[in-house]
PDB file of C-alpha atoms in Angstrom:
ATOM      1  CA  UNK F   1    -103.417  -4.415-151.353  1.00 51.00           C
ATOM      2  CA  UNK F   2    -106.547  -3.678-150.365  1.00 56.00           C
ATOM      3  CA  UNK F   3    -107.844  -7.141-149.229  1.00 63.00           C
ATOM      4  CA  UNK F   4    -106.278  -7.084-145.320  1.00 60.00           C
ATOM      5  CA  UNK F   5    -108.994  -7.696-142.677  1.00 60.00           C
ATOM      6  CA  UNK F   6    -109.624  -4.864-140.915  1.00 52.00           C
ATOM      7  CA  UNK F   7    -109.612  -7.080-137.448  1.00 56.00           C
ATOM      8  CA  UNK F   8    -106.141  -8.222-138.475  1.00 62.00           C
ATOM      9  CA  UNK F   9    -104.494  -5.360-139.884  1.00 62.00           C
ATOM     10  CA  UNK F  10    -100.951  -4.592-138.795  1.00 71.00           C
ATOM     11  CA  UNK F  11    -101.975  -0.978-138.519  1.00 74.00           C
ATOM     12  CA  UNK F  12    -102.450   1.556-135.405  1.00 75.00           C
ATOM     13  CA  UNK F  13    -105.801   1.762-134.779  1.00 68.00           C
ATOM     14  CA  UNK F  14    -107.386   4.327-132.330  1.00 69.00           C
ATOM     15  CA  UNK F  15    -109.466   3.586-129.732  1.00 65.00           C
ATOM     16  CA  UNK F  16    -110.216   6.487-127.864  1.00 65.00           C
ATOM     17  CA  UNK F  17    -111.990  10.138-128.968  1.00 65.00           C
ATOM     18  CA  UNK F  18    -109.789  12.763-129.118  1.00 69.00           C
ATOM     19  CA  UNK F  19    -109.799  15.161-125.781  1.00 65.00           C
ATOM     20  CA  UNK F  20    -110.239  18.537-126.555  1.00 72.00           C
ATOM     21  CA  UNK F  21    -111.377  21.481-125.904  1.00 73.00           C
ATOM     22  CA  UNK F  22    -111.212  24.791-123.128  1.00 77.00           C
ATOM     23  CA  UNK F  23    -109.259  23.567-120.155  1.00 78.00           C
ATOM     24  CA  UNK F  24    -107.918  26.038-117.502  1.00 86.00           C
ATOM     25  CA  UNK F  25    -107.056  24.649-114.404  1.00 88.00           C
ATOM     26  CA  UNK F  26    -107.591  27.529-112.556  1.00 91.00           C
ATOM     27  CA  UNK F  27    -110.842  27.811-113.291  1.00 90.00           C
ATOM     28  CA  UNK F  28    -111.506  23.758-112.431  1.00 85.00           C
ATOM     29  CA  UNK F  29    -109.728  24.308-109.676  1.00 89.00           C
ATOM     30  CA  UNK F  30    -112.286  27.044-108.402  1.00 92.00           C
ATOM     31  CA  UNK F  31    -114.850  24.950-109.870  1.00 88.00           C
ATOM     32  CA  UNK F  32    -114.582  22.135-107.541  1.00 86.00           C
ATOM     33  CA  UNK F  33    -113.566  24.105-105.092  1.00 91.00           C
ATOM     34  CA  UNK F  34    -116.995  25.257-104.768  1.00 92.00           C
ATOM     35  CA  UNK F  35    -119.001  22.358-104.888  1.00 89.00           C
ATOM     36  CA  UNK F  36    -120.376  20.417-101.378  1.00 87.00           C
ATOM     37  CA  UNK F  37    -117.925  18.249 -99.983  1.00 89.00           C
ATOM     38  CA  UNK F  38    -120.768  16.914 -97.643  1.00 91.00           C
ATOM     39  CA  UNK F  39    -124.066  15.302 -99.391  1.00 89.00           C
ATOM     40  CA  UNK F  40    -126.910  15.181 -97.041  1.00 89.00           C
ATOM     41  CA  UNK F  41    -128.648  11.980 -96.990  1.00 87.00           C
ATOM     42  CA  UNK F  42    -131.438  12.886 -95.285  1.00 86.00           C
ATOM     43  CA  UNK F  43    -132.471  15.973 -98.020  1.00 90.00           C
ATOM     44  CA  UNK F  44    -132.929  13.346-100.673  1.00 92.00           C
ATOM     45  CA  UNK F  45    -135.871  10.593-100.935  1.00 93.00           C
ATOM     46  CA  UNK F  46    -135.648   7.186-102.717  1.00 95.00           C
ATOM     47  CA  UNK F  47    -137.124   7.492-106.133  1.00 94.00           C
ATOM     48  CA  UNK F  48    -138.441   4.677-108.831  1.00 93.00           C
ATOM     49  CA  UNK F  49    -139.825   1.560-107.051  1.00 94.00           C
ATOM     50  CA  UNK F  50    -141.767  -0.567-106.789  1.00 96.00           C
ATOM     51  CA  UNK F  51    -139.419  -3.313-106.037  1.00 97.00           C
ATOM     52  CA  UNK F  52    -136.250  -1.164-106.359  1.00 96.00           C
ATOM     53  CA  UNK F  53    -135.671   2.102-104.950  1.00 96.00           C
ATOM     54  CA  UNK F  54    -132.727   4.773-105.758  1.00 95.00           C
ATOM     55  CA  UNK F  55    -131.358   7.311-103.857  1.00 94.00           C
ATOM     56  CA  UNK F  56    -127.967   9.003-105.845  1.00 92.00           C
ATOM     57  CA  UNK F  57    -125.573  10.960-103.520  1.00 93.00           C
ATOM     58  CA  UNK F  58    -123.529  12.058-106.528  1.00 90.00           C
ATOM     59  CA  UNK F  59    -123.926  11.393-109.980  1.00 86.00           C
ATOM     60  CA  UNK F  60    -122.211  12.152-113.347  1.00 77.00           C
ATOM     61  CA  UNK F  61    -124.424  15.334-113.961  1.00 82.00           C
ATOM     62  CA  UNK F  62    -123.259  17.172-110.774  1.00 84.00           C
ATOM     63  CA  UNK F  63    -119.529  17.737-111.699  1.00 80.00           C
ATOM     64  CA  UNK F  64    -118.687  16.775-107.957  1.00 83.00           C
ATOM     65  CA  UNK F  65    -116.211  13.734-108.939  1.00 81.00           C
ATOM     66  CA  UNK F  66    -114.614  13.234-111.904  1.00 78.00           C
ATOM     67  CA  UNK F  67    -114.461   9.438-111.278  1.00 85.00           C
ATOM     68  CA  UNK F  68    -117.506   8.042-109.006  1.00 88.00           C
ATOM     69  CA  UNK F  69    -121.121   7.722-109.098  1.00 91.00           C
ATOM     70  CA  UNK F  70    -122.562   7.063-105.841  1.00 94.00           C
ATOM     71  CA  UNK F  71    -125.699   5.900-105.165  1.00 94.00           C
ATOM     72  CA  UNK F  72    -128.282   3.956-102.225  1.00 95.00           C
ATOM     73  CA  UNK F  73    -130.212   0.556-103.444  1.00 96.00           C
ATOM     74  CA  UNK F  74    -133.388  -0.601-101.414  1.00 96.00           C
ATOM     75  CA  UNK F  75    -134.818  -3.509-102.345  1.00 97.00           C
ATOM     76  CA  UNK F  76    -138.196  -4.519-101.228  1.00 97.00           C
ATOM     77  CA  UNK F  77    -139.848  -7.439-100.153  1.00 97.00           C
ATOM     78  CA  UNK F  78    -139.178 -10.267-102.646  1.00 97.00           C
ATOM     79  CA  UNK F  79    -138.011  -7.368-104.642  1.00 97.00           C
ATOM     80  CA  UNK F  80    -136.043  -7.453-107.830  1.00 97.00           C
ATOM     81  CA  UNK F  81    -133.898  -5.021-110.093  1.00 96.00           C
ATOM     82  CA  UNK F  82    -133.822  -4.732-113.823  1.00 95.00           C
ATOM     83  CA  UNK F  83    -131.542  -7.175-115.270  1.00 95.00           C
ATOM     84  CA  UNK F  84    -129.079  -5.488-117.514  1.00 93.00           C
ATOM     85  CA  UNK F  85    -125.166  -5.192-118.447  1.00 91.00           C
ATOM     86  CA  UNK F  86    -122.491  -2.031-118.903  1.00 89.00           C
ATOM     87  CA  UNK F  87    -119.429  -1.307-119.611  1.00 87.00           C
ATOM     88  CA  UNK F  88    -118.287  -0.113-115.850  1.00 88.00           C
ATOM     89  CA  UNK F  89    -117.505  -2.248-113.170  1.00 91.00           C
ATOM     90  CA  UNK F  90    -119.940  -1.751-109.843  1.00 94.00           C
ATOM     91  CA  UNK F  91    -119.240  -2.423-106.139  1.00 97.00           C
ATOM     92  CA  UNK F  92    -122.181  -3.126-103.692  1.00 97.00           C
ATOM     93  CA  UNK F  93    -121.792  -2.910-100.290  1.00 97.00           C
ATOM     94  CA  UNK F  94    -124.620  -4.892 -98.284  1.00 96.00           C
ATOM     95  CA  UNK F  95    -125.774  -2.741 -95.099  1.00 94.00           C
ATOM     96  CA  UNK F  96    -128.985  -4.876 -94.562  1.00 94.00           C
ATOM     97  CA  UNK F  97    -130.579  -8.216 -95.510  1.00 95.00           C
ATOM     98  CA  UNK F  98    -130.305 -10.912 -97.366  1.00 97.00           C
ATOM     99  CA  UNK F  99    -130.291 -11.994-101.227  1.00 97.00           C
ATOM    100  CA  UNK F 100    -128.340 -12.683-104.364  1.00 98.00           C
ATOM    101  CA  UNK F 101    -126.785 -11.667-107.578  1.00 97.00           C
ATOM    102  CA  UNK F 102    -127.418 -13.308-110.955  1.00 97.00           C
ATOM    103  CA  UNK F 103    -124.175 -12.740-113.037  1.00 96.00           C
ATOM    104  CA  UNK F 104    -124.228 -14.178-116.658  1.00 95.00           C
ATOM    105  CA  UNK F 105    -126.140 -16.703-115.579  1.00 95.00           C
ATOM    106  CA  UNK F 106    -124.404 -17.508-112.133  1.00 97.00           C
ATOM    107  CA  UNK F 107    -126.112 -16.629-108.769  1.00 98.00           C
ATOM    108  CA  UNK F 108    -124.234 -15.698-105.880  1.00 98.00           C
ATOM    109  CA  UNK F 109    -125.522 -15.001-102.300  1.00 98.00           C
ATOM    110  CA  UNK F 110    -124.849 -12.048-100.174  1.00 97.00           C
ATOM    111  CA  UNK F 111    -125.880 -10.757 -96.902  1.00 96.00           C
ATOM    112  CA  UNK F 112    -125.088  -8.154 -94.739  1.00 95.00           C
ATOM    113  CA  UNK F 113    -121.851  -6.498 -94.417  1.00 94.00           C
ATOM    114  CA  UNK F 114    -120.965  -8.430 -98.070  1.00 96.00           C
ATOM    115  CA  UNK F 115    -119.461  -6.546-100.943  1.00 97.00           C
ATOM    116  CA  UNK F 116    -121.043  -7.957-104.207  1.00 97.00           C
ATOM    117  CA  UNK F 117    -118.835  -6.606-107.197  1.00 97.00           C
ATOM    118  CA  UNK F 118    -120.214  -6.419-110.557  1.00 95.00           C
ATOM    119  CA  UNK F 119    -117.152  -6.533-113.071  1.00 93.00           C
ATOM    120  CA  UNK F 120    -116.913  -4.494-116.931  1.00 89.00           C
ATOM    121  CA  UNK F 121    -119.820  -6.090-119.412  1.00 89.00           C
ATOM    122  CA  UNK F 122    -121.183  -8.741-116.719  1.00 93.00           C
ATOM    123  CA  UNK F 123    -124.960  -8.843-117.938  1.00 94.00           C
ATOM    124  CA  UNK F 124    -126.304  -9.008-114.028  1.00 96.00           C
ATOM    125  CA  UNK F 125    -129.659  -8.546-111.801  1.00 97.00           C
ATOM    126  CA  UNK F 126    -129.876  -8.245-107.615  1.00 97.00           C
ATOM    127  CA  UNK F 127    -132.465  -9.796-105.953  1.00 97.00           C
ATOM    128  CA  UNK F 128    -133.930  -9.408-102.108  1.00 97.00           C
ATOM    129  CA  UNK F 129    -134.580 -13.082-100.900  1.00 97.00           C
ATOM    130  CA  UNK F 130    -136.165 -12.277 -98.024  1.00 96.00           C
ATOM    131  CA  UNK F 131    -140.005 -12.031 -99.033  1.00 95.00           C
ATOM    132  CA  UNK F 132    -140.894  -9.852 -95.230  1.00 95.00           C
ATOM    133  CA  UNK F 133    -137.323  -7.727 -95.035  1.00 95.00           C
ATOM    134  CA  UNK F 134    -136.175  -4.906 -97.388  1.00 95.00           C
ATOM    135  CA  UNK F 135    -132.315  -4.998 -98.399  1.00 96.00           C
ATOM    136  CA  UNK F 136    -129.657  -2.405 -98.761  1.00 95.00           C
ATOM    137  CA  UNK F 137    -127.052  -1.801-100.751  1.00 96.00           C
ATOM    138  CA  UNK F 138    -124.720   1.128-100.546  1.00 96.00           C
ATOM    139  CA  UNK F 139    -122.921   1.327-104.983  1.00 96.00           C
ATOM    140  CA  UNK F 140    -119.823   2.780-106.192  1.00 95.00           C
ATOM    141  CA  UNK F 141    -119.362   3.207-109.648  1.00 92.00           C
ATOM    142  CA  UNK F 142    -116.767   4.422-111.542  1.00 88.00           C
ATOM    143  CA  UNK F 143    -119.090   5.160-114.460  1.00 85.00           C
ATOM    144  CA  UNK F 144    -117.986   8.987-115.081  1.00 81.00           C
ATOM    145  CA  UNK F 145    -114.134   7.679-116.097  1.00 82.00           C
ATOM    146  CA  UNK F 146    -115.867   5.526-118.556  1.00 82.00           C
ATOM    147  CA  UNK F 147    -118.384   8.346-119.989  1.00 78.00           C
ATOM    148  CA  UNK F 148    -115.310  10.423-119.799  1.00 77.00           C
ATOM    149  CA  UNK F 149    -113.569   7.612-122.178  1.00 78.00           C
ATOM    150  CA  UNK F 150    -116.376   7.802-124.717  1.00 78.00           C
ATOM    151  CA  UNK F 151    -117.306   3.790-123.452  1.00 79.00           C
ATOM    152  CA  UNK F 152    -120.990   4.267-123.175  1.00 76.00           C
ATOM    153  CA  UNK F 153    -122.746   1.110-123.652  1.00 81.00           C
ATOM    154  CA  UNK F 154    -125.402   0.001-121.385  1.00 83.00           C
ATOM    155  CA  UNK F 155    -128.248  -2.043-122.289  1.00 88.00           C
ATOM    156  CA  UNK F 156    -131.635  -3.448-120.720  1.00 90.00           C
ATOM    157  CA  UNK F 157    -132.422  -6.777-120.963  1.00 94.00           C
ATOM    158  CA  UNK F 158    -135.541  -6.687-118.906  1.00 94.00           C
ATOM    159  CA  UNK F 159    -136.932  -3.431-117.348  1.00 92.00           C
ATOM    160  CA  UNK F 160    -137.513  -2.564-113.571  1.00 92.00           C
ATOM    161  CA  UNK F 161    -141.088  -4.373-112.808  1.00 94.00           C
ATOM    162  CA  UNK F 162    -143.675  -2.118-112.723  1.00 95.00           C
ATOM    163  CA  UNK F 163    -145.738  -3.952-110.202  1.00 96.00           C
ATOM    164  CA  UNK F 164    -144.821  -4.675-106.594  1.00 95.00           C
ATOM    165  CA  UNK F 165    -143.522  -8.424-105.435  1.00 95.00           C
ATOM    166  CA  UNK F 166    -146.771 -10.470-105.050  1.00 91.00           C
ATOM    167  CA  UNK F 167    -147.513 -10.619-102.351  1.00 92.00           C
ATOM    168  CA  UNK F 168    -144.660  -9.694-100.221  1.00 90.00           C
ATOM    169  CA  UNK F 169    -143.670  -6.240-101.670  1.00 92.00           C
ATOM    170  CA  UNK F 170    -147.466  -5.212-101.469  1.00 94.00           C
ATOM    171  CA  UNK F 171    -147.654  -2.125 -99.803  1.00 94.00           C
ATOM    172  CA  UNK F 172    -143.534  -1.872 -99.350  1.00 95.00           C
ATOM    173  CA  UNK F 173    -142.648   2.004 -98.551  1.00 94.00           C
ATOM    174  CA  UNK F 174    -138.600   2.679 -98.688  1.00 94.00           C
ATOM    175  CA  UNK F 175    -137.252   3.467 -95.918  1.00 91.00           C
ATOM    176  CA  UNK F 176    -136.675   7.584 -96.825  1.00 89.00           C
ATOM    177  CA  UNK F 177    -135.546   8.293 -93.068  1.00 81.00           C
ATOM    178  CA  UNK F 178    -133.258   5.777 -91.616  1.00 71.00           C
ATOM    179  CA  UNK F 179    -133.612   4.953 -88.033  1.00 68.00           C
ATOM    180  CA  UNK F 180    -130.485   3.105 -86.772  1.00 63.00           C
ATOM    181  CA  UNK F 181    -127.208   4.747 -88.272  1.00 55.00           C
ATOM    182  CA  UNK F 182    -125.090   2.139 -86.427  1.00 57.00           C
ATOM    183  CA  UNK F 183    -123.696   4.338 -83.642  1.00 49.00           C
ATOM    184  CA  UNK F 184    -124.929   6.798 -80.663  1.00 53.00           C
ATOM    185  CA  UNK F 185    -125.892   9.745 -82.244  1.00 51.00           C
ATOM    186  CA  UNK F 186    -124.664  11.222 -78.397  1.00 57.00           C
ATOM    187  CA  UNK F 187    -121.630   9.394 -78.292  1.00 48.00           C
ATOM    188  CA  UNK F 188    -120.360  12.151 -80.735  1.00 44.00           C
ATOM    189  CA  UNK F 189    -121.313  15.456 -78.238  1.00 47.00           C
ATOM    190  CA  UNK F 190    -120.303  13.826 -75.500  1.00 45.00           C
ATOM    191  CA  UNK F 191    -116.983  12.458 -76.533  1.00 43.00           C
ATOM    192  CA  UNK F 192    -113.496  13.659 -75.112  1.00 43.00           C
ATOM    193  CA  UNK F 193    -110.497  13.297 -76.179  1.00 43.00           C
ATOM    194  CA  UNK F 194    -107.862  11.134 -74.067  1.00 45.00           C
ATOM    195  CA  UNK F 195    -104.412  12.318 -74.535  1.00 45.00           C
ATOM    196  CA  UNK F 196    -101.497  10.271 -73.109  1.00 47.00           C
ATOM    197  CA  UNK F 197    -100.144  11.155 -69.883  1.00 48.00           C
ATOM    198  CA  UNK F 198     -96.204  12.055 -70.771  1.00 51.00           C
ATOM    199  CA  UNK F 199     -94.225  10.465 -68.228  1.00 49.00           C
ATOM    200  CA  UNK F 200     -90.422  11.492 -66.838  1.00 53.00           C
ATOM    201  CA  UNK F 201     -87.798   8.628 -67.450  1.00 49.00           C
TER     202      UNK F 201
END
């Protein structure tokens, strides 16, 4: 009595915060109903720097998902992100460049058109390896379920650098404006629709 470990005791043990609280579905409902379905890219500039740059399309704070946090990675010249770990799981998808991941101590290579995942509590860091290209990474998150489930550890092991890659980042400005959105901007005015002839047997 008394002396049972608390990591083996044969008792329930709860894991998760309760959920409570005002809930009216209606309301929600009308909630979401009113929030943008369409994020404008071009209204929002990267931010941070100098070696990584952020652009979020939708985050936690705006109440547009309940599940994803969205968000555009450019990586400068010889750039480098902060090297740190969390609880939620990450996927990267490469739209330009070249580089690599450093996962628990493991590097792995990506380029262009790649998906890079990051999985729960990986202690990771992205790198550009080309020292005269940026890199981009479009990042899906599912960070709000886990906020939502009380699991909010994150740590830093080494900051963003302050300082621009020497000597290739020198200089680096993100690209706030992208120029080549992978298809005709005219293709879409111009297009008509082909229906199928119908034929008589």
């Amino acid at each position: 009595m008394g002396t049972e470990s608390h990591y083996h005791s044969k008792k329930d043990r709860v894991f998760v915060r309760g959920i409570q609280g005002h809930y009216n579905l209606k309301e929600e409902l009308v909630r979401l109903r009113s929030m943008p379905r369409v994020v404008k890219g071009k209204e929002i500039k990267f931010i941070d720097g100098p070696q990584t740059y952020s652009k979020h399309f939708v985050e936690p704070v705006d109440g547009v998902t309940q599940t994803l946090h969205i968000h555009l990675e450019e990586y400068a010249p010889g750039g480098k992100a902060q090297k740190h770990g969390h609880v939620n799981e990450a996927a990267f998808y490469i739209l330009d460049g070249i580089g690599y991941e450093i996962h628990d101590g493991i590097r792995y290579d990506w380029k262009a058109g790649d998906i890079a995942i990051v999985h729960n509590n990986c202690v990771h860091q992205h790198f550009n390896a080309s020292e005269t290209k940026p890199a981009r990474a479009l990042v899906l998150k599912s960070k709000p379920m886990f906020l939502f489930l009380n699991m909010l550890f994150q740590k830093t092991v080494e900051p963003r650098p302050t300082e621009p890659a020497v000597p290739a980042g020198v200089g680096f400005e993100p690209r706030h404006y992208e120029q080549d959105y992978n298809h005709d901007p005219d293709a879409a005015q111009s297009a008509t629709v082909k229906r199928p002839t119908k034929t008589r047997a």
